[in-house]
Short mmCIF file of C-alpha atoms in Angstrom, two decimals:
data_model
loop_
_atom_site.label_atom_id
_atom_site.label_comp_id
_atom_site.label_asym_id
_atom_site.label_seq_id
_atom_site.Cartn_x
_atom_site.Cartn_y
_atom_site.Cartn_z
CA MET U 1 -21.36 -0.93 75.40
CA ASN U 2 -23.43 -3.83 73.49
CA THR U 3 -22.42 -6.86 74.03
CA GLU U 4 -24.98 -9.14 72.25
CA ILE U 5 -24.38 -10.97 69.67
CA ASP U 6 -26.24 -10.43 66.79
CA ILE U 7 -25.95 -13.37 64.52
CA ALA U 8 -25.97 -16.62 64.85
CA ALA U 9 -22.55 -17.86 66.69
CA PRO U 10 -21.28 -20.84 68.38
CA THR U 11 -22.43 -21.73 72.11
CA ILE U 12 -20.20 -19.49 74.73
CA THR U 13 -18.74 -21.70 77.44
CA ASP U 14 -15.48 -21.09 80.08
CA ARG U 15 -12.25 -21.56 78.85
CA ALA U 16 -11.87 -25.07 80.10
CA ALA U 17 -14.54 -26.54 78.79
CA TYR U 18 -13.29 -24.26 75.14
CA GLN U 19 -10.63 -25.68 75.81
CA ALA U 20 -11.39 -29.21 76.19
CA ARG U 21 -13.41 -29.51 72.77
CA LEU U 22 -10.31 -27.84 71.25
CA ASP U 23 -8.04 -30.86 72.49
CA ALA U 24 -10.40 -33.16 71.34
CA LEU U 25 -10.54 -31.63 67.78
CA ARG U 26 -6.58 -31.29 67.79
CA VAL U 27 -6.29 -35.07 68.30
CA TRP U 28 -8.47 -35.26 64.67
CA GLU U 29 -6.33 -32.27 62.90
CA LYS U 30 -3.10 -34.21 63.68
CA GLN U 31 -4.55 -37.50 62.18
CA HIS U 32 -5.86 -35.31 59.11
CA SER U 33 -2.12 -33.65 58.90
CA ARG U 34 -0.46 -37.08 58.85
CA ALA U 35 -3.32 -38.92 56.34
CA GLY U 36 -1.97 -35.88 54.03
CA ASP U 37 1.70 -36.47 54.57
CA ALA U 38 0.86 -40.11 54.27
CA ILE U 39 -0.53 -39.46 50.49
CA ALA U 40 2.69 -36.97 49.92
CA ALA U 41 4.45 -39.92 50.59
CA ALA U 42 2.05 -42.09 47.53
CA ARG U 43 2.37 -39.14 45.68
CA ARG U 44 6.17 -39.20 45.45
CA ARG U 45 6.06 -42.78 44.51
CA LEU U 46 3.88 -42.72 41.41
CA PRO U 47 5.55 -43.46 38.02
CA MET U 48 5.92 -40.50 35.13
CA VAL U 49 4.91 -39.90 31.65
CA GLU U 50 7.00 -38.57 29.42
CA VAL U 51 6.09 -35.40 27.59
CA PRO U 52 7.47 -33.48 25.00
CA ALA U 53 10.37 -31.45 26.05
CA ASP U 54 10.54 -29.16 22.97
CA SER U 55 6.42 -28.07 23.26
CA PRO U 56 6.31 -24.81 21.99
CA LEU U 57 5.36 -21.94 24.80
CA ILE U 58 5.05 -18.46 23.56
CA GLY U 59 7.25 -16.05 26.33
CA ALA U 60 8.03 -12.33 27.14
CA ASP U 61 10.83 -13.00 24.28
CA GLY U 62 8.84 -14.96 21.68
CA PRO U 63 8.86 -18.43 21.11
CA VAL U 64 10.20 -20.96 23.23
CA THR U 65 9.65 -24.45 24.92
CA LEU U 66 8.47 -26.10 27.79
CA LEU U 67 11.94 -26.66 28.52
CA ASP U 68 12.80 -23.55 28.51
CA ALA U 69 10.55 -23.10 31.41
CA PHE U 70 12.22 -25.14 33.95
CA GLU U 71 14.50 -21.72 33.87
CA GLY U 72 17.32 -24.54 34.18
CA ARG U 73 16.00 -25.80 37.80
CA ARG U 74 14.85 -29.51 37.80
CA GLN U 75 11.55 -29.53 38.33
CA LEU U 76 8.41 -27.12 37.08
CA ILE U 77 4.79 -26.35 38.47
CA ALA U 78 2.97 -25.14 36.11
CA TYR U 79 -0.55 -23.82 36.89
CA TYR U 80 -3.10 -24.05 33.27
CA GLN U 81 -4.62 -20.74 33.45
CA MET U 82 -8.22 -20.96 31.29
CA TRP U 83 -8.78 -17.69 29.05
CA HIS U 84 -12.13 -16.41 27.55
CA GLU U 85 -10.34 -15.13 24.23
CA GLY U 86 -11.39 -11.74 22.95
CA ALA U 87 -13.54 -11.05 26.30
CA PRO U 88 -12.63 -7.98 28.74
CA ALA U 89 -10.56 -8.52 32.44
CA ALA U 90 -13.93 -8.67 34.16
CA ARG U 91 -15.29 -11.31 32.08
CA GLN U 92 -11.92 -13.63 32.71
CA CYS U 93 -12.17 -16.63 35.09
CA PRO U 94 -12.62 -15.55 38.34
CA GLY U 95 -11.76 -19.30 39.71
CA CYS U 96 -8.73 -18.55 37.78
CA THR U 97 -7.70 -15.64 39.10
CA PHE U 98 -8.44 -16.35 42.73
CA PHE U 99 -5.74 -19.36 42.91
CA ASN U 100 -2.96 -17.35 41.09
CA SER U 101 -3.50 -14.12 42.76
CA GLN U 102 -1.74 -16.45 45.84
CA VAL U 103 1.04 -17.55 44.57
CA ARG U 104 3.10 -14.84 45.03
CA GLU U 105 6.53 -15.18 46.71
CA LEU U 106 8.95 -18.00 45.02
CA ALA U 107 12.35 -17.88 46.48
CA TYR U 108 10.87 -21.14 48.80
CA LEU U 109 10.05 -22.89 45.56
CA HIS U 110 13.36 -22.07 44.12
CA SER U 111 15.63 -22.88 46.62
CA ARG U 112 14.36 -26.25 46.44
CA ASP U 113 15.10 -26.12 42.50
CA VAL U 114 11.64 -25.84 41.62
CA THR U 115 10.13 -23.29 39.18
CA TYR U 116 6.53 -22.09 39.35
CA ALA U 117 5.30 -20.41 35.87
CA THR U 118 1.75 -19.78 34.89
CA LEU U 119 1.15 -21.77 31.27
CA CYS U 120 -2.19 -19.23 29.98
CA GLN U 121 -4.62 -21.00 27.53
CA GLY U 122 -4.80 -18.13 25.85
CA PRO U 123 -2.45 -15.87 23.65
CA TYR U 124 0.11 -14.04 24.75
CA GLU U 125 -0.05 -10.63 24.09
CA GLN U 126 -3.71 -10.23 25.78
CA SER U 127 -2.79 -12.83 28.51
CA VAL U 128 0.22 -10.93 29.66
CA ARG U 129 -2.10 -7.92 29.89
CA TYR U 130 -4.03 -9.20 32.20
CA ARG U 131 -1.28 -10.56 34.56
CA ASP U 132 0.27 -7.15 34.50
CA PHE U 133 -3.02 -5.61 35.30
CA MET U 134 -3.33 -7.83 38.35
CA GLY U 135 0.58 -6.95 39.15
CA TRP U 136 1.44 -10.79 39.37
CA ASP U 137 5.18 -11.08 38.55
CA VAL U 138 5.27 -15.18 38.04
CA PRO U 139 6.94 -16.51 34.69
CA TRP U 140 3.99 -16.11 32.36
CA TYR U 141 3.73 -17.60 28.72
CA SER U 142 1.14 -18.66 26.58
CA ALA U 143 0.69 -22.67 25.99
CA GLN U 144 -1.91 -22.19 23.44
CA PRO U 145 0.20 -23.82 20.78
CA SER U 146 0.12 -27.02 22.75
CA LEU U 147 -2.46 -27.64 24.71
CA ASP U 148 -3.62 -30.49 22.88
CA VAL U 149 -0.45 -31.96 24.01
CA LEU U 150 -0.10 -30.93 27.45
CA LEU U 151 -3.71 -30.98 28.59
CA ALA U 152 -4.56 -33.57 26.59
CA GLY U 153 -8.45 -32.82 27.12
CA ARG U 154 -7.68 -32.42 30.82
CA GLY U 155 -9.50 -29.35 32.90
CA PRO U 156 -10.64 -27.15 33.30
CA PHE U 157 -8.67 -26.27 36.11
CA VAL U 158 -5.49 -28.11 35.89
CA LEU U 159 -1.94 -27.60 38.24
CA ALA U 160 0.62 -30.14 36.74
CA CYS U 161 4.35 -30.84 38.02
CA TYR U 162 7.24 -31.90 35.62
CA LEU U 163 10.54 -33.33 36.58
CA ARG U 164 13.79 -32.44 33.87
CA SER U 165 16.43 -35.32 33.40
CA GLY U 166 18.57 -33.20 31.58
CA ASP U 167 16.71 -32.46 28.00
CA ARG U 168 13.49 -34.29 29.01
CA VAL U 169 10.67 -33.63 30.27
CA PHE U 170 8.22 -36.15 32.43
CA GLU U 171 4.98 -35.07 34.19
CA THR U 172 5.26 -36.43 37.56
CA TYR U 173 1.38 -35.64 39.26
CA TRP U 174 -1.36 -33.39 37.67
CA THR U 175 -4.96 -32.27 39.35
CA THR U 176 -8.06 -30.07 38.64
CA GLY U 177 -11.00 -29.06 40.54
CA ARG U 178 -10.46 -28.72 44.46
CA GLY U 179 -7.04 -30.37 44.01
CA VAL U 180 -6.28 -26.68 42.77
CA GLU U 181 -6.25 -25.55 46.21
CA ALA U 182 -2.87 -25.97 47.09
CA MET U 183 -2.40 -22.89 45.53
CA ASP U 184 -4.63 -20.64 47.69
CA GLN U 185 -3.97 -19.74 51.71
CA SER U 186 -7.43 -18.29 51.71
CA TYR U 187 -9.68 -21.25 52.12
CA GLY U 188 -6.96 -22.56 55.07
CA LEU U 189 -7.37 -19.90 56.37
CA LEU U 190 -11.10 -19.14 56.26
CA ASP U 191 -11.46 -22.98 57.36
CA LEU U 192 -10.39 -21.70 60.71
CA THR U 193 -12.71 -19.80 61.41
CA ALA U 194 -16.63 -20.17 62.72
CA TYR U 195 -17.84 -19.18 59.80
CA GLY U 196 -15.64 -21.13 57.25
CA ARG U 197 -16.27 -20.22 53.39
CA GLN U 198 -20.05 -19.11 53.77
CA GLU U 199 -20.59 -21.48 51.08
CA PRO U 200 -23.93 -23.00 50.85
CA TRP U 201 -22.14 -26.54 50.27
CA GLU U 202 -20.67 -26.68 53.51
CA ASP U 203 -21.67 -28.55 56.28
CA SER U 204 -22.42 -25.57 59.12
CA PRO U 205 -24.96 -25.35 62.10
CA ALA U 206 -28.22 -23.73 61.49
CA GLY U 207 -28.44 -20.22 60.89
CA TRP U 208 -24.52 -20.19 59.72
CA PRO U 209 -24.29 -17.08 57.09
CA GLN U 210 -23.95 -19.64 53.31
CA ASP U 211 -24.42 -16.77 51.42
CA LEU U 212 -21.41 -16.89 49.40
CA PRO U 213 -22.08 -18.94 45.99
CA ASP U 214 -19.02 -17.57 43.97
CA PRO U 215 -16.52 -16.17 46.70
CA ALA U 216 -14.03 -15.41 43.61
CA ARG U 217 -16.23 -12.91 41.80
CA VAL U 218 -17.59 -9.74 43.97
CA GLY U 219 -20.48 -7.66 41.25
CA ASP U 220 -19.72 -8.13 37.77
CA ARG U 221 -15.76 -8.91 38.23
CA PRO U 222 -13.73 -11.44 40.24
CA ALA U 223 -13.17 -9.88 43.47
CA ALA U 224 -9.26 -9.40 43.26
CA GLN U 225 -10.20 -6.83 40.14
CA TRP U 226 -11.70 -4.52 42.51
CA SER U 227 -8.13 -3.50 44.16
CA ARG U 228 -6.75 -2.74 40.70
CA ILE U 229 -9.54 -0.91 39.27
CA ARG U 230 -9.53 1.93 42.24
CA ALA U 231 -5.81 1.79 42.34
CA GLY U 232 -6.55 3.29 38.47
CA ARG U 233 -4.64 0.90 36.51
CA SER U 234 -6.02 0.00 33.13
CA ASP U 235 -7.76 -3.57 32.74
CA ASP U 236 -7.55 -2.92 29.06
CA LEU U 237 -6.58 -6.33 27.05
CA GLY U 238 -6.63 -4.97 23.84
CA THR U 239 -9.57 -6.66 22.78
CA ALA U 240 -11.76 -3.70 22.37
CA GLY U 241 -12.83 -3.50 18.31
#
């Protein structure tokens, strides 16, 4: 059996030396966790700003409001999916597909009186066909009629949190860019591996694989679409002339 390592890899050592280095790193990891706890505590103490509860959305049953998207719960987490209107599925945002693909089981949010929903920046009929092609079962709305009010020029990736008090709605937090990594577990898991995310910006040892500038896209499609295509699902968004 060939036991040679044919690519750059961590130094080989014995278990005692390995454990000593890991124990030292663990101290740093715990500091990182506690810093995250402190940031979350500060986040819970942010003020909030009122937004129009009657901001119009389009859902499966037609026009609804932002207040309706709470589904009666106290809080709402909303991801504003980017949309390239008139473009085929293969040309839709790979980053949004990457992050939204990973929000699956909602019961744990619901147990804390929190609703999760996608507020797509495009028209409902096209975008919900994309949702169905991807096999996502999260609540889906078009926020196109209210983007000027709800996004107020922010973006391109926006994850926002809202609090309901009776029939009033308040925005309590929003983030964009790498802040939306809160939605995914793939990066978190990759960060635990020897080669990390394998992206050019990472601080990795010389020779480490770092040739994946856009891990959310494989070939000419968002990466997650390929399994759906192989399964025979239609990616027709009704945009063909």
